[in-house]
CSV table of N, CA and C in Angstrom, one decimal:
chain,number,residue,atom,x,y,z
A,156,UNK,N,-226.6,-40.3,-93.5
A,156,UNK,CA,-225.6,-39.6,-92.7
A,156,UNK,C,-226.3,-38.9,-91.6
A,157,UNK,N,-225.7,-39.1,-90.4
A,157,UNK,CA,-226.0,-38.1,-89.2
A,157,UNK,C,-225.6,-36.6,-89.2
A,158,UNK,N,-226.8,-35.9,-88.7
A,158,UNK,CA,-226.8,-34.2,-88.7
A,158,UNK,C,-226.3,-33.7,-87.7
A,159,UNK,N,-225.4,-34.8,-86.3
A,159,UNK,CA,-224.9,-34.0,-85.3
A,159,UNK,C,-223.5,-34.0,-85.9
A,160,UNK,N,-223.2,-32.7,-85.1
A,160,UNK,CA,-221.7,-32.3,-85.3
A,160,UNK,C,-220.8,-33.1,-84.2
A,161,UNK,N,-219.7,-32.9,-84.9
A,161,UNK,CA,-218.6,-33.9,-84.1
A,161,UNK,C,-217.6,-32.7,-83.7
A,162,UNK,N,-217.0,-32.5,-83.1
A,162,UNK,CA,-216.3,-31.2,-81.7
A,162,UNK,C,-214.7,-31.6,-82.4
A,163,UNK,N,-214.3,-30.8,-82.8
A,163,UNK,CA,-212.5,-31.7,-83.1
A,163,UNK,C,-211.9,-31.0,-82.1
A,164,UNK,N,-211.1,-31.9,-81.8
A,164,UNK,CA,-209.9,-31.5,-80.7
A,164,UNK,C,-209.2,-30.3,-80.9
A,165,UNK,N,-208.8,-29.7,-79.8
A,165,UNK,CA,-207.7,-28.8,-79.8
A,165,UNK,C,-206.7,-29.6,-80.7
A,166,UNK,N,-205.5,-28.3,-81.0
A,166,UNK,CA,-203.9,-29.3,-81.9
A,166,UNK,C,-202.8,-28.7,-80.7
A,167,UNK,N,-202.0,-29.4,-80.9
A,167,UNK,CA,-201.1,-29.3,-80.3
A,167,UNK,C,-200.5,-27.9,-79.9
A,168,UNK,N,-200.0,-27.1,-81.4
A,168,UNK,CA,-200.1,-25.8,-81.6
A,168,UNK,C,-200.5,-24.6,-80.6
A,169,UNK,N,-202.2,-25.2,-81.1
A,169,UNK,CA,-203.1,-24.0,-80.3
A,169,UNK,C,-203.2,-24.1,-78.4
A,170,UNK,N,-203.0,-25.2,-78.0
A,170,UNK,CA,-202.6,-25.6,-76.5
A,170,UNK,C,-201.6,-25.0,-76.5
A,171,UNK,N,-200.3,-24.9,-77.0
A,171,UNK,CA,-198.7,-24.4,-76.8
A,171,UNK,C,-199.1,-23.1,-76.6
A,172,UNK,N,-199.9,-22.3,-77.5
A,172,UNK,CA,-199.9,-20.8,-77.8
A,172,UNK,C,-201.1,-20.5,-76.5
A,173,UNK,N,-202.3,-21.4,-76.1
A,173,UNK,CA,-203.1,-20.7,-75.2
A,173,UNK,C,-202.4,-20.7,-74.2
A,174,UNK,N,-201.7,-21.5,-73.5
A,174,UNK,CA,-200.6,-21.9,-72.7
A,174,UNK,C,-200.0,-20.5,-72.8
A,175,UNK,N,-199.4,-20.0,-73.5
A,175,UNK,CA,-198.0,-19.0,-73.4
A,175,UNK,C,-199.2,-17.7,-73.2
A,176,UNK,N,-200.3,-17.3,-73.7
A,176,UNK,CA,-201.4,-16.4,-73.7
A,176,UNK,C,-201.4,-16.5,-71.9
A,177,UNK,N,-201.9,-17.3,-71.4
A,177,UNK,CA,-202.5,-17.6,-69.8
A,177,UNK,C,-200.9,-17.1,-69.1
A,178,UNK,N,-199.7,-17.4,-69.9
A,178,UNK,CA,-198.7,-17.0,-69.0
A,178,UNK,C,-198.6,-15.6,-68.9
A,179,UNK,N,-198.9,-15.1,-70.2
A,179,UNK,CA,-198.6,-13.6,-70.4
A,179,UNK,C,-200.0,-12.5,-69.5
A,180,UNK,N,-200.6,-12.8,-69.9
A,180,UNK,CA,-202.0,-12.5,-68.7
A,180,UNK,C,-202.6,-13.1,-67.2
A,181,UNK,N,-201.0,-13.9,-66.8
A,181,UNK,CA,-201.7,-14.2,-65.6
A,181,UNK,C,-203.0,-14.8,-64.8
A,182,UNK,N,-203.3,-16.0,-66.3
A,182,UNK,CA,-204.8,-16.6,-65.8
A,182,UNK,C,-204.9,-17.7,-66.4
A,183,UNK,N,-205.8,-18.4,-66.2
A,183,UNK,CA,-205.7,-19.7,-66.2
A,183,UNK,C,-206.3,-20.0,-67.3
A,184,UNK,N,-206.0,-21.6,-67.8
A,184,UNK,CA,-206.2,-21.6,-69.1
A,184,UNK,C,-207.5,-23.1,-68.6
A,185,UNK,N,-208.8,-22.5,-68.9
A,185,UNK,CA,-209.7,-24.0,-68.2
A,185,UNK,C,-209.4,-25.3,-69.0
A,186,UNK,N,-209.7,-26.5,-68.3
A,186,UNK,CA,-209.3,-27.9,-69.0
A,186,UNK,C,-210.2,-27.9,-69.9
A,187,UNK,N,-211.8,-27.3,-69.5
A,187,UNK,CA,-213.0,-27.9,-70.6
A,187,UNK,C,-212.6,-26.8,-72.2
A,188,UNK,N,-212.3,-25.6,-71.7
A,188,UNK,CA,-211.6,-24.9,-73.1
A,188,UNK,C,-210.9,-25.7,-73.7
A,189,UNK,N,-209.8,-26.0,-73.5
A,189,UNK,CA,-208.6,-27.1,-74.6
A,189,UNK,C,-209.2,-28.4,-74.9
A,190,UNK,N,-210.8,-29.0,-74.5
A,190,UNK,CA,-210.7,-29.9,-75.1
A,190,UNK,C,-211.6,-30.0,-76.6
A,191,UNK,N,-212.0,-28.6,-77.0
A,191,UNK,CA,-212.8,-28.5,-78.3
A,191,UNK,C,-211.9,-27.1,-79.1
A,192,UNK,N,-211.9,-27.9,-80.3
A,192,UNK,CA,-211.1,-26.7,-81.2
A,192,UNK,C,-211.6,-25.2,-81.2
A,193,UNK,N,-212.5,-25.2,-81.5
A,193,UNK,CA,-213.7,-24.3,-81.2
A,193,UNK,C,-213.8,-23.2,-79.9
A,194,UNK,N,-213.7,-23.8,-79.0
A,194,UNK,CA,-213.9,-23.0,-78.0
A,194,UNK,C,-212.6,-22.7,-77.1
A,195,UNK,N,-211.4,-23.4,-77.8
A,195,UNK,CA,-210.1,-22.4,-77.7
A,195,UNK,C,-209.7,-21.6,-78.7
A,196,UNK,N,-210.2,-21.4,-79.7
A,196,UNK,CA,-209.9,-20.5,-80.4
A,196,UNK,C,-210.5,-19.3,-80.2
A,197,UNK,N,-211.9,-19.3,-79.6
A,197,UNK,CA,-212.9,-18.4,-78.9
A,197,UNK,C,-212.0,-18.0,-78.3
A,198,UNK,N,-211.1,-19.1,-77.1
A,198,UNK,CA,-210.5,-18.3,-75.8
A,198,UNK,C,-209.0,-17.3,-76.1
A,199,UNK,N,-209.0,-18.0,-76.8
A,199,UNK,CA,-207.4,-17.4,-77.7
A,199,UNK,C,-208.0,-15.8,-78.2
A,200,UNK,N,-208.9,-15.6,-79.2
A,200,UNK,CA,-209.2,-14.4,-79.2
A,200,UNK,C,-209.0,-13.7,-78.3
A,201,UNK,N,-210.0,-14.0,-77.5
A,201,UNK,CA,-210.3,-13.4,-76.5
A,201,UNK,C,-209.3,-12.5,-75.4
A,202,UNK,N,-208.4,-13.8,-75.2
A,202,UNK,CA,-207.0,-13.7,-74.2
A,202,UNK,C,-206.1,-12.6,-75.1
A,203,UNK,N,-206.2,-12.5,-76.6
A,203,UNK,CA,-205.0,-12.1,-77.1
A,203,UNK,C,-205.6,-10.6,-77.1
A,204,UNK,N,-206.6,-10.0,-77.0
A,204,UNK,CA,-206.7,-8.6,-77.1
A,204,UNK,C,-206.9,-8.2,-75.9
A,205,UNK,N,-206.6,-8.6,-74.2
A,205,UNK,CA,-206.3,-9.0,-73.4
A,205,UNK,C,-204.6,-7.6,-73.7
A,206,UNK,N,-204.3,-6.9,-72.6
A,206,UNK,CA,-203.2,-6.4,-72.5
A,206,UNK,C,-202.4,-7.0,-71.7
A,207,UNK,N,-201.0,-7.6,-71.8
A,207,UNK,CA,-200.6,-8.6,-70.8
A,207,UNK,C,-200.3,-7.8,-69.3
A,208,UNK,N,-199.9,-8.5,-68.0
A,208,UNK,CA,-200.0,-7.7,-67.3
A,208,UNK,C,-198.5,-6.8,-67.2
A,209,UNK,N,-197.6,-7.0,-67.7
A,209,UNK,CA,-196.1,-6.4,-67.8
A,209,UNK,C,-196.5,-5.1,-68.1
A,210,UNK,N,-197.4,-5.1,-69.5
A,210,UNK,CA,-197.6,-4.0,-69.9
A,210,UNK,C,-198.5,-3.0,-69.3
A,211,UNK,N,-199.1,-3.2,-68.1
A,211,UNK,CA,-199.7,-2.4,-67.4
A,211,UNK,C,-199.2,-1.9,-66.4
A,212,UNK,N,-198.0,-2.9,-65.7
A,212,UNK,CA,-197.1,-2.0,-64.6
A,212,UNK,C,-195.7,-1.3,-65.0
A,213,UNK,N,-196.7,0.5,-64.7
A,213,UNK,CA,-195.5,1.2,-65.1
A,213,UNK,C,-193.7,1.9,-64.8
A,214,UNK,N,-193.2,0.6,-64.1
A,214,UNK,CA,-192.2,0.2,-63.9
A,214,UNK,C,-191.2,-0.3,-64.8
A,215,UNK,N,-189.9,0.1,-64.8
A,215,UNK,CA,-189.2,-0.1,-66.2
A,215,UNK,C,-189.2,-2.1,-65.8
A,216,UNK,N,-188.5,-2.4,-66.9
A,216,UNK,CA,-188.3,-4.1,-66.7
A,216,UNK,C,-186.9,-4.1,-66.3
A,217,UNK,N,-186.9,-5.5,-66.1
A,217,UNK,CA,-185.5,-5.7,-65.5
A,217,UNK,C,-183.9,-5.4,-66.4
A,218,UNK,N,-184.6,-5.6,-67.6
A,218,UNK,CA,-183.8,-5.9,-69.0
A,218,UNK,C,-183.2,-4.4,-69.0
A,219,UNK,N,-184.1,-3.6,-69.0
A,219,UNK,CA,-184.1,-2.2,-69.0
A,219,UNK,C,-183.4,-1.5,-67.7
A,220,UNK,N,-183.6,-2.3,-66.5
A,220,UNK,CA,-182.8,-1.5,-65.6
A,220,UNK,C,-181.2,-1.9,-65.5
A,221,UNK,N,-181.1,-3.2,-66.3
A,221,UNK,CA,-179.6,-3.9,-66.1
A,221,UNK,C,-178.7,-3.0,-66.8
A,222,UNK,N,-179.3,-3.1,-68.2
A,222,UNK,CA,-179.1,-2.2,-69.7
A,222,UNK,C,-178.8,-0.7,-69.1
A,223,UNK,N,-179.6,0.0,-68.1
A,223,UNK,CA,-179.2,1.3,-67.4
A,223,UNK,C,-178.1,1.4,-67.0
A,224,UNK,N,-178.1,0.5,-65.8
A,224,UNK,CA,-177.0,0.3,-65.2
A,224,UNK,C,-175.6,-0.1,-65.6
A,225,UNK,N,-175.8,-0.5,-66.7
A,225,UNK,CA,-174.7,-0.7,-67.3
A,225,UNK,C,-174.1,-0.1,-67.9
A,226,UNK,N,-175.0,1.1,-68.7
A,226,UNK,CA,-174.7,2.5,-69.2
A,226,UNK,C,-173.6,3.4,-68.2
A,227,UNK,N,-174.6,3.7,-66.5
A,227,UNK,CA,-174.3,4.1,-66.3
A,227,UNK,C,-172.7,4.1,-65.7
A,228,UNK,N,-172.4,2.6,-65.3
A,228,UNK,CA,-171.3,2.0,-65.3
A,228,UNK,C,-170.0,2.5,-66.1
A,229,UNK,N,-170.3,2.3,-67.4
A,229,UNK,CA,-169.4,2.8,-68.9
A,229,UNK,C,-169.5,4.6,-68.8
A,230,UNK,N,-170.4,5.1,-68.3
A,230,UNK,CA,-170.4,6.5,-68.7
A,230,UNK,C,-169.7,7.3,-67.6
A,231,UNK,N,-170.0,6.3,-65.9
A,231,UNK,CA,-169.8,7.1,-64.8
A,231,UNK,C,-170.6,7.8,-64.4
A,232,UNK,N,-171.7,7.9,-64.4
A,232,UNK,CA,-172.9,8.8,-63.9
A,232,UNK,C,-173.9,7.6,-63.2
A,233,UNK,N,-174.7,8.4,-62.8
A,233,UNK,CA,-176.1,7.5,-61.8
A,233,UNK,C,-177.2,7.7,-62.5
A,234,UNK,N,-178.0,6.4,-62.5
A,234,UNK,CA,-179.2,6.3,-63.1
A,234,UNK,C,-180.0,7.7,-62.2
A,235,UNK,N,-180.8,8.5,-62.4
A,235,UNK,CA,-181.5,9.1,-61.7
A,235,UNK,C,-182.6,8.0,-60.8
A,236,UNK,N,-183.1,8.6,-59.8
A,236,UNK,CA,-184.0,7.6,-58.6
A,236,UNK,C,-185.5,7.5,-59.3
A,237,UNK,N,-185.9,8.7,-60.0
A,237,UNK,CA,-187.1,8.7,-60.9
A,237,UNK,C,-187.4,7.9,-61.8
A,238,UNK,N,-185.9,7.5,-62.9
A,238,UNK,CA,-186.2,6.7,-63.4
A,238,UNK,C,-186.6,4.9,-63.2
A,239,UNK,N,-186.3,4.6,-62.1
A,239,UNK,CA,-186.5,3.5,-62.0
A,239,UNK,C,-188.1,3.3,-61.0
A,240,UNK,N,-188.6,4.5,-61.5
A,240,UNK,CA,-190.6,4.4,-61.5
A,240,UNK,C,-191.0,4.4,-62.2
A,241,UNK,N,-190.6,4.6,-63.2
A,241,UNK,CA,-191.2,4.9,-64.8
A,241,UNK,C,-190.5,4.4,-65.7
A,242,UNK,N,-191.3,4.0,-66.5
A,242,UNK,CA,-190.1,3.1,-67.5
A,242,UNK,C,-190.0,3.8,-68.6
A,243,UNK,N,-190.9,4.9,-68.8
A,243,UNK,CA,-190.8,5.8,-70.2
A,243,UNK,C,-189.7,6.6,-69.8
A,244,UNK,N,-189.8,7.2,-68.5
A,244,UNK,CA,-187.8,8.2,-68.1
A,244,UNK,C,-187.1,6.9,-68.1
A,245,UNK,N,-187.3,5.9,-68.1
A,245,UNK,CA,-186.1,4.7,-68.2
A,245,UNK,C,-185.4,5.0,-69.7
A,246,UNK,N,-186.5,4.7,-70.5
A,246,UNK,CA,-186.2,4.4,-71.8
A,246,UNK,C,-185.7,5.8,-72.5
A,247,UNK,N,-186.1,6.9,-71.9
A,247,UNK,CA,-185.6,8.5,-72.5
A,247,UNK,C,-184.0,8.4,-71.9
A,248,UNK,N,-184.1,8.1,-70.5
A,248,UNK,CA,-182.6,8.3,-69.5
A,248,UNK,C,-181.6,7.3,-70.3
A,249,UNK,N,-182.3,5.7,-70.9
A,249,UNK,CA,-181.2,5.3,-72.3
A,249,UNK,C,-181.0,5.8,-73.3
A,250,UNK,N,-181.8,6.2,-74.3
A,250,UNK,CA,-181.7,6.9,-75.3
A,250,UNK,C,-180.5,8.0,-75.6
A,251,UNK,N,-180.6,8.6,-74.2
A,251,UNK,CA,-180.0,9.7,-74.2
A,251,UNK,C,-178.5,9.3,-73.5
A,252,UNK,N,-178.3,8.4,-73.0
A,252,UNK,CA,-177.0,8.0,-72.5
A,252,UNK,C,-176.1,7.0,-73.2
A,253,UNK,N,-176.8,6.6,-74.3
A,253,UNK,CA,-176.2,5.6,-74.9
A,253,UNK,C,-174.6,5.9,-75.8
C-alpha cells in the first residue's frame, strides 16, 4: 500500500455554504481553496468567525427602516432623523412605537 495521501474533494454542501460565507463578508472565495476538502474547511473556519460586513455598518437595515416607517404611518408620527444613523435608536424608536 502507498503512504501518500490522496486530497478528497470539496462536497457540494461545503462549496454552497463557503459561497454564502464570501457573500456575507464581501470576499472572495479562491478556486484552489474549493478544490481540497481540507483546505475549505480551514477557509470556512476561518471566514465564519469573520464578522459579516452588515454587521459592522452602524446604520439601521432596510428591513428595519421600512418596518419604521410603517409604524410611523399607522401611528401618525415621524421617524426621528437620528434614528435612521443608528440602528440601535432604530430598534429602541420600534420597540417603543409598536
Amino acid at each position: 500500500m502507498d503512504s501518500t495521501t490522496y486530497a478528497l474533494p470539496a462536497t457540494p454542501k461545503q462549496i454552497a455554504y463557503a459561497r454564502s460565507l464570501a457573500l456575507r463578508n464581501q470576499t472572495l472565495l479562491p478556486w484552489e481553496v474549493q478544490q481540497d476538502r481540507r483546505s475549505l474547511s480551514a477557509w470556512i473556519d476561518a471566514q465564519g468567525q469573520m464578522k459579516s460586513a452588515a454587521a459592522s455598518d452602524p446604520r439601521p437595515s432596510s428591513k428595519q427602516v421600512a418596518f419604521a416607517e410603517k409604524l410611523a404611518r399607522i401611528k401618525r408620527r415621524a421617524v426621528p432623523d437620528e434614528c435612521f444613523r443608528d440602528k440601535g435608536l432604530m430598534s429602541k424608536w420600534i420597540d417603543g412605537n409598536r
